[in-house]
């Protein structure tokens, strides 16, 4: 369980102390929030606040995760790597949107169709590869069976699973994006969600069929490593929240909101 503490601590430190460095860098380049003139007057005070803060969240999570595994000499898992890939790729989509906004000095970056296309593409890739890479027990990172608390005997098939994953990832990433409208709201909600994922991962590991010989055990893939990744995400968001709480010194932008939505859906 030391991996969970290390990942959380590393990500917290990187995010907490790295965010002000990012703020200065973004401010020096004029990468500030663009506010529509016809928007609420209360939002105009946010004009010019550095955005694209999701960069530090993604960076902190990745460094914390890999550093933890290097220190503990525990192998990385396919499940966590897939989630990291999904988070980063959606973060790239969000970054393009944020960059176009600040470059054009307008509140319009990528079109809605372009963002949806990026989300569909990367979530489809996530689903495709998630159904591969079985472990020694034959378990892939993603299950193709209908599940409630546990998998049932109803097989959905590859196409249905990928379509479902696309819908889930797209809905979740856009949901976080919509939530990111008040200072610290999306970040704070994400912290609590990832903390819950840590508990779920540890519980599934303790009650998993790989460690518990019981008819009620969970047949799951890499629950503990996903808990480690969740700890990194919780730590990174907590460190960022210090600077993102009202009055925000930086916004995560679509870079952060789409990335966090991808991580939430992926885990």
Coordinates of C-alpha atoms in Angstrom, one line a residue:
X1 CA 0.0 0.0 0.0
X2 CA 3.0 2.3 0.2
X3 CA 2.6 2.9 -3.5
X4 CA -0.6 4.7 -2.9
X5 CA 1.0 7.0 -0.4
X6 CA 4.0 7.7 -2.6
X7 CA 1.9 8.4 -5.7
X8 CA -0.3 10.8 -3.8
X9 CA 2.5 12.6 -2.1
X10 CA 4.6 13.0 -5.3
X11 CA 1.6 14.3 -7.3
X12 CA 0.6 16.7 -4.5
X13 CA 4.1 18.1 -4.3
X14 CA 4.6 18.5 -8.0
X15 CA 1.2 20.1 -8.5
X16 CA 1.4 22.4 -5.4
X17 CA 4.8 23.8 -6.2
X18 CA 4.8 23.4 -9.9
X19 CA 1.5 25.3 -10.5
X20 CA 2.9 28.8 -9.6
X21 CA 5.8 28.2 -12.0
X22 CA 3.3 27.4 -14.7
X23 CA 1.2 30.5 -13.8
X24 CA 4.2 32.7 -14.3
X25 CA 5.1 31.0 -17.6
X26 CA 1.6 31.3 -19.0
X27 CA 1.2 34.9 -17.8
X28 CA 4.5 35.9 -19.4
X29 CA 3.2 34.5 -22.7
X30 CA -0.2 36.1 -22.4
X31 CA -2.1 32.8 -22.2
X32 CA -5.0 34.1 -20.3
X33 CA -8.7 33.3 -20.1
X34 CA -10.8 34.8 -22.9
X35 CA -14.3 35.9 -21.7
X36 CA -17.2 36.6 -24.1
X37 CA -18.3 40.3 -24.1
X38 CA -21.9 39.2 -23.8
X39 CA -21.2 37.0 -20.8
X40 CA -22.2 37.8 -17.2
X41 CA -20.4 40.9 -15.8
X42 CA -19.2 38.9 -12.8
X43 CA -17.1 36.7 -15.2
X44 CA -15.3 39.7 -16.8
X45 CA -13.0 39.9 -13.7
X46 CA -11.6 36.5 -14.8
X47 CA -10.4 37.8 -18.1
X48 CA -6.6 37.3 -18.4
X49 CA -6.3 34.7 -15.7
X50 CA -3.9 32.0 -16.9
X51 CA -5.6 29.0 -18.3
X52 CA -4.4 25.5 -19.5
X53 CA -3.6 24.6 -15.9
X54 CA -4.4 21.0 -16.8
X55 CA -0.9 20.7 -18.1
X56 CA 0.5 20.5 -14.5
X57 CA -2.2 18.0 -13.5
X58 CA -1.3 15.6 -16.3
X59 CA 2.4 16.1 -15.7
X60 CA 2.1 15.5 -12.0
X61 CA 0.1 12.4 -12.4
X62 CA 2.4 10.9 -15.0
X63 CA 5.6 11.7 -13.0
X64 CA 4.1 10.5 -9.7
X65 CA 2.9 7.2 -11.2
X66 CA 6.1 6.2 -12.9
X67 CA 8.3 7.5 -10.1
X68 CA 6.4 5.4 -7.6
X69 CA 6.9 2.3 -9.7
X70 CA 10.6 3.0 -10.2
X71 CA 11.1 3.4 -6.5
X72 CA 9.0 0.4 -5.4
X73 CA 10.2 -1.7 -8.4
X74 CA 6.7 -2.8 -9.1
X75 CA 5.7 -3.3 -12.7
X76 CA 3.3 -0.9 -14.3
X77 CA -0.1 -2.4 -15.4
X78 CA -1.8 -2.3 -18.8
X79 CA -4.9 -0.9 -17.1
X80 CA -3.2 2.1 -15.6
X81 CA -1.3 2.8 -18.8
X82 CA -4.5 2.8 -20.8
X83 CA -6.1 5.3 -18.5
X84 CA -3.0 7.5 -18.6
X85 CA -3.1 7.3 -22.4
X86 CA -6.8 8.3 -22.5
X87 CA -6.3 11.1 -20.0
X88 CA -3.3 12.5 -21.9
X89 CA -4.9 12.2 -25.3
X90 CA -8.1 14.0 -24.2
X91 CA -5.9 16.6 -22.5
X92 CA -4.2 17.2 -25.9
X93 CA -7.7 17.8 -27.4
X94 CA -8.4 20.3 -24.7
X95 CA -5.0 21.9 -25.1
X96 CA -5.7 22.5 -28.7
X97 CA -9.0 24.1 -27.8
X98 CA -7.4 26.3 -25.1
X99 CA -4.5 27.3 -27.3
X100 CA -6.7 28.4 -30.2
X101 CA -8.7 30.5 -27.9
X102 CA -5.8 32.4 -26.5
X103 CA -4.1 32.6 -29.9
X104 CA -7.2 34.1 -31.6
X105 CA -8.1 36.2 -28.5
X106 CA -11.6 34.8 -28.9
X107 CA -13.7 32.5 -26.7
X108 CA -14.1 30.0 -29.6
X109 CA -11.4 27.4 -30.1
X110 CA -12.1 24.0 -31.6
X111 CA -15.6 23.6 -32.9
X112 CA -18.0 21.3 -31.0
X113 CA -17.8 18.7 -33.8
X114 CA -14.0 18.8 -33.7
X115 CA -13.9 18.2 -29.9
X116 CA -16.4 15.4 -30.1
X117 CA -14.5 13.8 -33.0
X118 CA -11.3 13.8 -30.8
X119 CA -13.2 12.4 -27.9
X120 CA -14.7 9.6 -30.0
X121 CA -11.4 8.8 -31.7
X122 CA -9.4 8.5 -28.5
X123 CA -12.1 6.7 -26.5
X124 CA -12.5 4.3 -29.3
X125 CA -8.8 3.5 -29.3
X126 CA -9.0 3.1 -25.5
X127 CA -11.8 0.6 -25.8
X128 CA -10.1 -1.3 -28.6
X129 CA -6.9 -1.8 -26.8
X130 CA -8.6 -2.3 -23.4
X131 CA -10.2 -5.5 -24.7
X132 CA -6.7 -6.8 -25.4
X133 CA -3.6 -7.6 -23.4
X134 CA -5.0 -10.4 -21.2
X135 CA -3.0 -11.3 -18.2
X136 CA -2.0 -14.8 -17.1
X137 CA -5.6 -15.4 -15.9
X138 CA -7.0 -14.4 -19.3
X139 CA -8.4 -11.1 -17.9
X140 CA -8.2 -8.0 -20.2
X141 CA -8.2 -4.5 -18.7
X142 CA -11.8 -4.1 -20.0
X143 CA -14.5 -6.7 -19.7
X144 CA -16.9 -7.5 -22.6
X145 CA -19.5 -8.9 -20.2
X146 CA -22.5 -7.0 -18.9
X147 CA -21.8 -6.2 -15.2
X148 CA -23.5 -4.8 -12.2
X149 CA -21.5 -5.3 -9.0
X150 CA -19.8 -8.2 -10.8
X151 CA -19.7 -9.5 -14.3
X152 CA -22.7 -11.5 -15.5
X153 CA -22.7 -14.3 -18.1
X154 CA -24.1 -11.9 -20.8
X155 CA -21.4 -11.1 -23.4
X156 CA -21.9 -7.8 -25.1
X157 CA -19.4 -8.2 -27.9
X158 CA -16.5 -6.0 -28.9
X159 CA -18.5 -3.5 -31.0
X160 CA -21.1 -2.9 -28.4
X161 CA -18.5 -2.5 -25.6
X162 CA -16.5 0.1 -27.7
X163 CA -19.7 2.0 -28.5
X164 CA -20.6 2.1 -24.8
X165 CA -17.1 3.2 -23.9
X166 CA -17.2 6.0 -26.4
X167 CA -20.6 7.2 -25.0
X168 CA -19.3 7.0 -21.4
X169 CA -16.0 8.7 -22.0
X170 CA -17.6 11.5 -24.1
X171 CA -20.3 12.1 -21.6
X172 CA -18.0 12.1 -18.6
X173 CA -15.3 14.4 -20.2
X174 CA -18.0 16.9 -21.3
X175 CA -19.6 16.7 -17.9
X176 CA -16.4 17.7 -16.2
X177 CA -15.9 20.4 -18.8
X178 CA -19.4 21.8 -18.0
X179 CA -18.7 21.5 -14.2
X180 CA -15.6 23.6 -14.6
X181 CA -17.5 26.9 -14.5
X182 CA -16.8 28.0 -10.9
X183 CA -13.5 28.4 -9.2
X184 CA -12.4 25.1 -7.7
X185 CA -15.6 23.3 -8.4
X186 CA -14.5 20.7 -10.9
X187 CA -11.1 20.2 -9.1
X188 CA -12.7 19.8 -5.7
X189 CA -15.3 17.3 -7.0
X190 CA -12.5 15.4 -8.8
X191 CA -10.5 15.1 -5.6
X192 CA -13.4 13.4 -3.7
X193 CA -14.2 11.1 -6.7
X194 CA -10.6 9.9 -7.0
X195 CA -10.4 9.4 -3.2
X196 CA -13.4 7.1 -3.6
X197 CA -11.7 5.3 -6.4
X198 CA -8.7 4.6 -4.1
X199 CA -11.0 2.9 -1.6
X200 CA -12.8 0.9 -4.3
X201 CA -9.5 -0.2 -5.8
X202 CA -8.1 -1.3 -2.4
X203 CA -11.3 -3.1 -1.5
X204 CA -11.4 -5.0 -4.8
X205 CA -7.7 -5.9 -4.4
X206 CA -8.4 -7.2 -0.8
X207 CA -11.5 -9.1 -2.0
X208 CA -10.2 -10.1 -5.4
X209 CA -10.0 -13.7 -6.5
X210 CA -6.2 -13.4 -6.9
X211 CA -5.8 -12.9 -3.1
X212 CA -9.1 -14.3 -1.6
X213 CA -10.3 -17.8 -2.1
X214 CA -14.0 -17.2 -1.9
X215 CA -17.0 -17.7 -4.2
X216 CA -17.9 -14.0 -3.6
X217 CA -14.5 -12.6 -4.6
X218 CA -14.1 -10.0 -7.4
X219 CA -12.7 -11.0 -10.8
X220 CA -11.0 -7.8 -11.6
X221 CA -7.8 -6.6 -13.4
X222 CA -5.2 -4.4 -11.7
X223 CA -7.4 -2.9 -9.0
X224 CA -4.4 -1.9 -6.8
X225 CA -2.5 -0.2 -9.5
X226 CA -5.6 1.8 -10.5
X227 CA -5.8 2.8 -6.8
X228 CA -2.2 4.0 -7.2
X229 CA -3.1 6.0 -10.2
X230 CA -6.2 7.4 -8.5
X231 CA -4.0 8.5 -5.6
X232 CA -1.8 10.4 -8.1
X233 CA -4.9 12.0 -9.6
X234 CA -6.2 13.0 -6.1
X235 CA -2.9 14.4 -5.1
X236 CA -2.4 16.4 -8.3
X237 CA -5.9 17.9 -8.1
X238 CA -5.5 18.7 -4.4
X239 CA -2.2 20.6 -5.1
X240 CA -3.9 22.4 -8.1
X241 CA -6.9 23.3 -6.0
X242 CA -4.8 25.5 -3.7
X243 CA -4.3 27.8 -6.7
X244 CA -7.6 27.2 -8.4
X245 CA -9.9 27.9 -5.4
X246 CA -11.7 31.3 -5.4
X247 CA -10.3 33.7 -6.3
X248 CA -8.6 31.4 -8.8
X249 CA -5.0 32.3 -9.8
X250 CA -5.2 29.8 -12.7
X251 CA -7.9 27.7 -14.5
X252 CA -7.5 24.1 -15.6
X253 CA -9.1 24.9 -19.0
X254 CA -10.3 22.3 -21.4
X255 CA -6.8 20.8 -21.1
X256 CA -7.6 19.8 -17.5
X257 CA -11.4 19.2 -17.6
X258 CA -11.3 16.8 -20.6
X259 CA -8.3 15.0 -19.2
X260 CA -9.9 14.5 -15.8
X261 CA -13.1 13.4 -17.4
X262 CA -11.2 10.8 -19.4
X263 CA -9.5 9.6 -16.2
X264 CA -12.8 9.4 -14.4
X265 CA -14.4 7.4 -17.2
X266 CA -11.3 5.2 -17.7
X267 CA -10.9 4.1 -14.1

